[in-house]
Coordinates of C-alpha atoms and ligand atoms in Angstrom, one line a residue:
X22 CA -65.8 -173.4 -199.0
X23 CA -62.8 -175.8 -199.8
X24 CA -62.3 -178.8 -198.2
X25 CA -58.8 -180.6 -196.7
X26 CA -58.6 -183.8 -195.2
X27 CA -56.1 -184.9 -193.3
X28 CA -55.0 -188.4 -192.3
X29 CA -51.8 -190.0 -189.7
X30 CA -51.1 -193.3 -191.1
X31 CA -48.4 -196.3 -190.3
X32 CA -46.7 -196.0 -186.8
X33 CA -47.5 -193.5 -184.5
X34 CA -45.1 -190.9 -182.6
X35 CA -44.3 -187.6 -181.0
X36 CA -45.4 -184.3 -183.1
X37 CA -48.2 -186.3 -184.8
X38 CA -50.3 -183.8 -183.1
X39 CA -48.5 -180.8 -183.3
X40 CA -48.8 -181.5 -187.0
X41 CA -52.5 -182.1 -187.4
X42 CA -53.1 -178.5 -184.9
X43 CA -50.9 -176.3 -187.3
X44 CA -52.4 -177.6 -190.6
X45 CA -55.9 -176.7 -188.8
X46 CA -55.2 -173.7 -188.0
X47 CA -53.3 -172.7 -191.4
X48 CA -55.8 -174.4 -193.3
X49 CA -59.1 -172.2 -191.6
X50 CA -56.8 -169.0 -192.9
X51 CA -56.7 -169.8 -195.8
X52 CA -60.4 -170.9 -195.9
X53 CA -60.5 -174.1 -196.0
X54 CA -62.8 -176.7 -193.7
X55 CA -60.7 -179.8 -192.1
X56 CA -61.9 -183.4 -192.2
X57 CA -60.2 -185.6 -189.9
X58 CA -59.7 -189.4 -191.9
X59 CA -59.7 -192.3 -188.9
X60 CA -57.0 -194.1 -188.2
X61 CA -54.8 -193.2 -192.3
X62 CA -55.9 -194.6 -195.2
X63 CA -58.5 -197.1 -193.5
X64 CA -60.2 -194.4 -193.0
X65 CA -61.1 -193.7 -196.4
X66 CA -61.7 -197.7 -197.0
X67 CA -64.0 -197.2 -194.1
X68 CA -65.4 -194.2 -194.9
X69 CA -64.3 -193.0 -191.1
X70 CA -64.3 -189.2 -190.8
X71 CA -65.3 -186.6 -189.4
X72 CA -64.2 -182.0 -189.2
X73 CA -62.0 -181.3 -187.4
X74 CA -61.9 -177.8 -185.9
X75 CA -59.9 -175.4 -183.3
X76 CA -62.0 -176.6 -180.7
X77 CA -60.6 -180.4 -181.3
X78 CA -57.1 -179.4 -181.7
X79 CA -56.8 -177.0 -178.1
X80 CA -54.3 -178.4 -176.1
X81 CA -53.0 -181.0 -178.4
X82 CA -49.9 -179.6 -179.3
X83 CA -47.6 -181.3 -176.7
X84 CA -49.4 -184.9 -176.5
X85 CA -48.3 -187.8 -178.2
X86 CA -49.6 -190.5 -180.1
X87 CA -52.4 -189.2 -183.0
X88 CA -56.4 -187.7 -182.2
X89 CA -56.9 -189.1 -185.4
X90 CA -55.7 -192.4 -184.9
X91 CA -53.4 -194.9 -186.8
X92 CA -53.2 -198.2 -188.6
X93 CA -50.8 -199.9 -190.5
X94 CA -51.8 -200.6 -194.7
X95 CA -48.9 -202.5 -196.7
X96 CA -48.5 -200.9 -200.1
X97 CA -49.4 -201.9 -202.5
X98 CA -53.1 -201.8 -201.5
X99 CA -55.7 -204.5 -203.9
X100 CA -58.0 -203.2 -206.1
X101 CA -60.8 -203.1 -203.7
X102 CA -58.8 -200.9 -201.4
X103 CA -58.1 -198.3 -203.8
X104 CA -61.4 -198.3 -205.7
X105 CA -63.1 -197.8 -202.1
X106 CA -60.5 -194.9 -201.0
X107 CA -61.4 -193.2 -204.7
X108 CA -65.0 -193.8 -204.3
X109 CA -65.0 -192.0 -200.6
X110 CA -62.2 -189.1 -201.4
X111 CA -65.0 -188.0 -204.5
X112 CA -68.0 -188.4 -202.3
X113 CA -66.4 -186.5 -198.8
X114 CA -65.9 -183.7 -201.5
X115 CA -62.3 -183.1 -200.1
X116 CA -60.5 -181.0 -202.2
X117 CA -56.4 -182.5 -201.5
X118 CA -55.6 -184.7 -198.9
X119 CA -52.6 -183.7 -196.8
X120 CA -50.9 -187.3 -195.4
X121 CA -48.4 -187.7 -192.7
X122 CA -46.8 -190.7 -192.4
X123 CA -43.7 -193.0 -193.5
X124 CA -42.7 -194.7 -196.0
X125 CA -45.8 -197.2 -196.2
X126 CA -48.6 -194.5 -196.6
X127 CA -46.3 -191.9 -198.5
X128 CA -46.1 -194.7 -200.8
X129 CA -49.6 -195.5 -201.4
X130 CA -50.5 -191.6 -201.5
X131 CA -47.9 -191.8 -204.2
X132 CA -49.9 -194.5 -205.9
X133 CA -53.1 -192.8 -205.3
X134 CA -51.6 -189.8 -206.6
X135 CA -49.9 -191.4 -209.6
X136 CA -52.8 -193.6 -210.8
X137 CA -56.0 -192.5 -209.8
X138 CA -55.7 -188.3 -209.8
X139 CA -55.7 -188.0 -205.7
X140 CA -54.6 -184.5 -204.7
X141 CA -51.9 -185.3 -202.5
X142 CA -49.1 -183.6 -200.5
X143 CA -47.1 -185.5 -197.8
X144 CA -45.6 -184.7 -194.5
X145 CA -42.4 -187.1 -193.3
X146 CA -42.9 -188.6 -190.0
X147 CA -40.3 -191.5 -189.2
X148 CA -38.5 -191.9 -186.0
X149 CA -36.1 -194.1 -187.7
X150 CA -35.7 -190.9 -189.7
X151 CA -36.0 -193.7 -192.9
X152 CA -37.0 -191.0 -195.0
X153 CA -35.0 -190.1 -197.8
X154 CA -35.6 -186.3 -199.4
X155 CA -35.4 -184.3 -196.1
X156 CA -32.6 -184.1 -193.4
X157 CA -35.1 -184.9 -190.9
X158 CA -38.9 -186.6 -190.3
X159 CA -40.4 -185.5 -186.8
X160 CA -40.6 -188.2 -184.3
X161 CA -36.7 -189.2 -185.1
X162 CA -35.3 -186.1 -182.0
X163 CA -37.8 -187.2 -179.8
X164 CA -37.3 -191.3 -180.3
X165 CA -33.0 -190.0 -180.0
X166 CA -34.0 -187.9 -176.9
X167 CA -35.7 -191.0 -174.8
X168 CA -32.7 -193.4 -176.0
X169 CA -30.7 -191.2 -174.6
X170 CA -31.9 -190.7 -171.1
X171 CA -32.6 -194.8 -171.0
X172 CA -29.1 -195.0 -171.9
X173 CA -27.7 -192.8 -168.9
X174 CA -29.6 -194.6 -166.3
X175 CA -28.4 -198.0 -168.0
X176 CA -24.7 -196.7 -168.1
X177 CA -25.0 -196.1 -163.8
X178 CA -26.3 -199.4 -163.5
X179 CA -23.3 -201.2 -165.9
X180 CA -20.8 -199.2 -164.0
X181 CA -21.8 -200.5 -160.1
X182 CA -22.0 -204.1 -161.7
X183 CA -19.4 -204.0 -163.7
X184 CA -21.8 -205.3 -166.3
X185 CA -22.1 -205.3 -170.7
X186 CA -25.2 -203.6 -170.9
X187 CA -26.6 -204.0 -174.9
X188 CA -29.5 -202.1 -174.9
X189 CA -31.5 -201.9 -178.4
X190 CA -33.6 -199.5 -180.3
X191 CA -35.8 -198.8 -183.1
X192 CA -34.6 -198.9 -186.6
X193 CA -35.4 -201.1 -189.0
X194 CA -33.4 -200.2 -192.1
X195 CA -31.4 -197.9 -190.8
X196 CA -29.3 -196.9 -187.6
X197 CA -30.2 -193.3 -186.7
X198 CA -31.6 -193.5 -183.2
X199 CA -28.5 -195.8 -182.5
X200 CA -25.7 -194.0 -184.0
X201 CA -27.0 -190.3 -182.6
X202 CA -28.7 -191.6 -179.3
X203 CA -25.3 -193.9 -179.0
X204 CA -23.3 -191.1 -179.2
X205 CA -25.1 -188.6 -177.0
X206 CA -25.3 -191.7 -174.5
X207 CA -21.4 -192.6 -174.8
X208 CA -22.0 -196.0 -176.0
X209 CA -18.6 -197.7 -176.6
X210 CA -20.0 -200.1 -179.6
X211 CA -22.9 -199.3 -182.0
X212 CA -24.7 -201.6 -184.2
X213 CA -26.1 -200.6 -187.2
X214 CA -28.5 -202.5 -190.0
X215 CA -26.3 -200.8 -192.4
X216 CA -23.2 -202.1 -191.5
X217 CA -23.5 -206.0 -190.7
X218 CA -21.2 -206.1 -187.6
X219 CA -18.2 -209.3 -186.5
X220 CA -18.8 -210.9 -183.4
X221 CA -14.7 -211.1 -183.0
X222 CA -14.4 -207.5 -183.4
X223 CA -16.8 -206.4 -180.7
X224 CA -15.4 -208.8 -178.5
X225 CA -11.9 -207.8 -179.3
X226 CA -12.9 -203.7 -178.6
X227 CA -14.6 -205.1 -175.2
X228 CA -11.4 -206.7 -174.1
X229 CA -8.9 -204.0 -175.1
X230 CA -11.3 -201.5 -172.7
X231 CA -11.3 -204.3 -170.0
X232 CA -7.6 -204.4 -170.4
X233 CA -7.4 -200.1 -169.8
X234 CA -9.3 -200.8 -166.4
X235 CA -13.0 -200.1 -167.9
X236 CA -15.2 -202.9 -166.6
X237 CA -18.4 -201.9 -168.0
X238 CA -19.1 -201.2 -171.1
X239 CA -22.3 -200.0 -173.4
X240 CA -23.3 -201.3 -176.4
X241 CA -26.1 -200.0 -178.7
X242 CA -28.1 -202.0 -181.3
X243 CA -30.9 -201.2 -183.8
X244 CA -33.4 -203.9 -184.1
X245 CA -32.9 -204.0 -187.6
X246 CA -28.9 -204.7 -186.9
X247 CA -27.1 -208.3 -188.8
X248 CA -24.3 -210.1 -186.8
X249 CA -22.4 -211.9 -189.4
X250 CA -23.5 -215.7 -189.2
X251 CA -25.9 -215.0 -187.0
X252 CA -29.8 -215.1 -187.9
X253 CA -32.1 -212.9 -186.0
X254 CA -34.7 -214.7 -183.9
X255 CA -38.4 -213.7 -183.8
X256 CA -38.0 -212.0 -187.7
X257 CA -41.2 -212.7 -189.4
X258 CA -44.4 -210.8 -190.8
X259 CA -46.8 -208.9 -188.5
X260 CA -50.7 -209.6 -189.5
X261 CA -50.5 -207.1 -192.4
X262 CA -47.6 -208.5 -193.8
X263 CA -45.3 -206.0 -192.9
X264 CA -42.1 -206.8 -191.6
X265 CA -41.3 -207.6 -188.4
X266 CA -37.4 -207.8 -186.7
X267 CA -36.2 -207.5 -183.1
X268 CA -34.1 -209.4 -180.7
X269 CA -30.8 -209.2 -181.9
X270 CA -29.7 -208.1 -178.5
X271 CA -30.2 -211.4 -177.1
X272 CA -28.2 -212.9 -180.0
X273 CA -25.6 -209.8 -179.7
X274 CA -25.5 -210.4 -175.7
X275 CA -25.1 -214.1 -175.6
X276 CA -22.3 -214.0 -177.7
X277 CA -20.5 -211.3 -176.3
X278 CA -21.2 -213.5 -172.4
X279 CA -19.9 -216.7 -174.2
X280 CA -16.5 -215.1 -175.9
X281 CA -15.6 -212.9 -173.3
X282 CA -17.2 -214.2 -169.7
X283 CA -18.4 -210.8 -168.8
X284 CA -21.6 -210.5 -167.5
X285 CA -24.2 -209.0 -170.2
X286 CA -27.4 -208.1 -169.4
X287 CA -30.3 -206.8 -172.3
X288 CA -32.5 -204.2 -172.3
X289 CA -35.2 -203.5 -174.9
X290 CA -36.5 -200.1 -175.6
X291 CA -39.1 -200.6 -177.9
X292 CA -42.3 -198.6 -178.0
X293 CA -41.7 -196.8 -174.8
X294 CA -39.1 -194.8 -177.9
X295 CA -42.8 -194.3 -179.9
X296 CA -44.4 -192.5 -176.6
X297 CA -45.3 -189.7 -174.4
X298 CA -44.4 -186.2 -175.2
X299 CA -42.9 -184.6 -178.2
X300 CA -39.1 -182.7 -177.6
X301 CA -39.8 -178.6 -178.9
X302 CA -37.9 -179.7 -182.1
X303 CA -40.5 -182.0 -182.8
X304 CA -43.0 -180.1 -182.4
X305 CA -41.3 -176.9 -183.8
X306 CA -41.2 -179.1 -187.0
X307 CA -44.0 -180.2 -186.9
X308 CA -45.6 -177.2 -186.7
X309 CA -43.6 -175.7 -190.1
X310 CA -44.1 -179.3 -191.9
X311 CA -47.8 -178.7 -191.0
X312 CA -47.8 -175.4 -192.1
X313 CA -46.2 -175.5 -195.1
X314 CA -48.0 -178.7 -196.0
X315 CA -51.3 -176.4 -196.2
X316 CA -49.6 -173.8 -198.6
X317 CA -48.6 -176.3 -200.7
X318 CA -52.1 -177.7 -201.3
X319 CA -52.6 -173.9 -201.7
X320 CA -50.3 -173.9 -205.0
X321 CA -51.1 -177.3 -205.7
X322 CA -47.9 -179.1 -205.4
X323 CA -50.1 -182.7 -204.7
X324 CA -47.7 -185.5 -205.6
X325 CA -44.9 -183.8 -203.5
X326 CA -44.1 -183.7 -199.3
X327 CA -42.7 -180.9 -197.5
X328 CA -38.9 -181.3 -196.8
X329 CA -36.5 -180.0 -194.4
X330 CA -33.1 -178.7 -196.4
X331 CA -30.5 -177.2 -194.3
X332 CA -33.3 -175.8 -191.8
X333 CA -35.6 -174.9 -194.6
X334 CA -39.3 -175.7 -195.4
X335 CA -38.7 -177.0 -198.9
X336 CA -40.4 -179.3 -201.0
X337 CA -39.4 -182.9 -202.8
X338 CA -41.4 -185.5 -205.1
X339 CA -43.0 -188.2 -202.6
X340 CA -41.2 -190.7 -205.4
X341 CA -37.7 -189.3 -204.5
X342 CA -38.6 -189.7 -200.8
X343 CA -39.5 -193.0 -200.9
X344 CA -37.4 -194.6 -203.3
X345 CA -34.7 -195.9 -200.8
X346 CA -34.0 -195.6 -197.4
X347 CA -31.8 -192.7 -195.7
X348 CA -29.1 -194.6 -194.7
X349 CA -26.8 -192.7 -191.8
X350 CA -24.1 -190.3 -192.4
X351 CA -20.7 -192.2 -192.6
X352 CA -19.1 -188.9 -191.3
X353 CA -21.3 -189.2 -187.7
X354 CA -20.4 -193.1 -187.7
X355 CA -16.7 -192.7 -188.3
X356 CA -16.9 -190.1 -185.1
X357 CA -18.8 -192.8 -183.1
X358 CA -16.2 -195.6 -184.2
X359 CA -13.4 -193.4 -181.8
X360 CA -15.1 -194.2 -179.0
X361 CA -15.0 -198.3 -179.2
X362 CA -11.3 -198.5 -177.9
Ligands
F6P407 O1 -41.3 -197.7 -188.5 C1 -41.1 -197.3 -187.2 C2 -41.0 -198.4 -186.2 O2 -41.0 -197.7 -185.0 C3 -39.8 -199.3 -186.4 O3 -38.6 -198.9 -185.9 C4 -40.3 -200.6 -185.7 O4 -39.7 -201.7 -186.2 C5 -41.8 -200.6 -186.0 O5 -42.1 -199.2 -186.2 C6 -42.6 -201.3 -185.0 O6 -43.9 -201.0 -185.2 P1 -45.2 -201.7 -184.6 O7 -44.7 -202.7 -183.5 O8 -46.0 -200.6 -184.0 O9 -45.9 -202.4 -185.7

């Protein structure tokens, strides 16, 4: 019988599960036994498996977080790193590996791939929605679907207190959860890392609305978001050496307070956009990423992750996916722009 790992690796979200249940179940049709890999690619450095059968993945569909568990591993990995991942992949007698993650573990199953012959495919999981090579990663509607609902209770709250409210998400590079949880929220500013934003141009949109009667208004930030002039407290390296930002509300807030004298208050959404259940688009793709996945380690498409193209199952090199970021839709941004006056 043929063997198929699977690992989660990097940050954890919605549909993780979802994922790991449908390749389970695909992969038994098509005769293949499951091993579980522990917490992504350390699990292979730690030689941390173990099956995993339809008896483990009952009732996992609609939970979040990963059975398998996570860690984070900065490409590129050292030499030790990679000759122990080799050494275990040939001794579990795995046949392919199927890896769902971002852009950190696509890129060293790409490296595995590339330089030492592992059978890989890879599934796109980013709430930022980073990924470049599909429309969209899973995680990214659920993440957009929490913003949202934080956002409406924040918007009652600005209103009776005639309050700024800047609230901040997730989003290091780029500025999807802001720019589509903004707009489904009604935010009336949104700050993306693509597009380093003026302090004097916020403040001018916040007046002008003042000025039409609207005391309150909402303003939505990515953590990864640059005010001109302006450097980001707290912006450093987390123990792995990945890279850490966050904050920029305060510095966004504080300056709003100080040029226009209206009260600003911050909220930080942080993980809470990470956890809890998948939205049925999640886990719908999940389920056809996790499915397809499995038939292409059928046809032996390793080097490659399954992509999502105009509501498709497609496929696309992992190189193409993670060679640069997915940066937002200009289109969706100029729509959100209307709404700043
Ligand atoms: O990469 C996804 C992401 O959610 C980013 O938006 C965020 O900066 C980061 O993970 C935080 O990760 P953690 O605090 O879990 O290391």
């Amino acid at each position: 019988m043929q063997k198929l790992g699977i690992l989660t690796g990097g940050a954890d979200c919605p549909g993780l599960n979802s994922v790991i249940r449908a390749v389970v179940h695909k992969a038994m049709l098509e005769g293949y036994v499951v091993t579980g890999i522990k917490n992504g690619w350390m699990g292979l450095i730690e030689n941390d498996m173990r099956i995993v059968d339809l008896r483990l993945t009952s009732g996992i569909l609609d939970r979040g977080g990963t059975i398998l568990g996570t860690s984070r591993l900065i490409p590129p990995l050292d030499k030790a790193q990679t000759a122990l991942i080799h050494e275990n992949f040939k001794r579990s007698g795995m046949d392919a590996v199927i890896a769902v993650g971002g852009e950190d573990t696509l890129k060293i199953a790409l490296e595995l791939h590339k330089h030492h012959a592992v059978p890989v495919v890879g599934v796109p999981k980013s709430i930022d929605n980073a990924l470049s090579g599909t429309d969209y990663a899973f995680g990214f509607d659920t993440a957009v679907n929490v913003a949202t609902e934080c956002i409406d209770r924040l918007h009652t709250t600005a209103e009776s207190h005639h309050r700024i409210m800047v609230i901040e998400v997730m989003g290091r590079y780029t500025g999807w959860i802001a720019l589509e949880a903004g707009i489904a929220g009604g935010a009336h500013i949104i700050c993306v890392p693509e597009l380093p934003v003026n302090i004097s141009d916020i403040c001018d949109s916040l007046k002008a609305r003042h000025k039409r009667g609207k005391t309150f208004s909402i303003v939505v930030v990515s953590e990864g978001a640059k005010v001109l002039g302006h450097e980001t407290p707290f912006a450093g390296e987390d123990r792995r050496g990945g890279q850490r930002v966050g904050r920029i509300a305060e510095v966004l807030a504080n300056l709003i307070e100080q040029s226009t004298g209206y009260e600003t208050r911050v909220s930080v959404l942080g993980h809470i956009q990470r956890g809890g259940t998948p939205t049925a688009y999640d886990r719908i793709i999940g389920t056809r990423f996790g499915f397809k996945a499995v038939e292409m380690v059928v046809a032996k498409r390793f080097g490659e992750m399954v992509s999502l193209r105009d509501n498709k199952m497609r496929s696309v090199k992992i190189e193409e996916a993670v060679r640069q970021h997915k940066t937002i839709d200009d289109d969706l941004y100029a729509i959100a722009k209307t709404f700043s006056v």
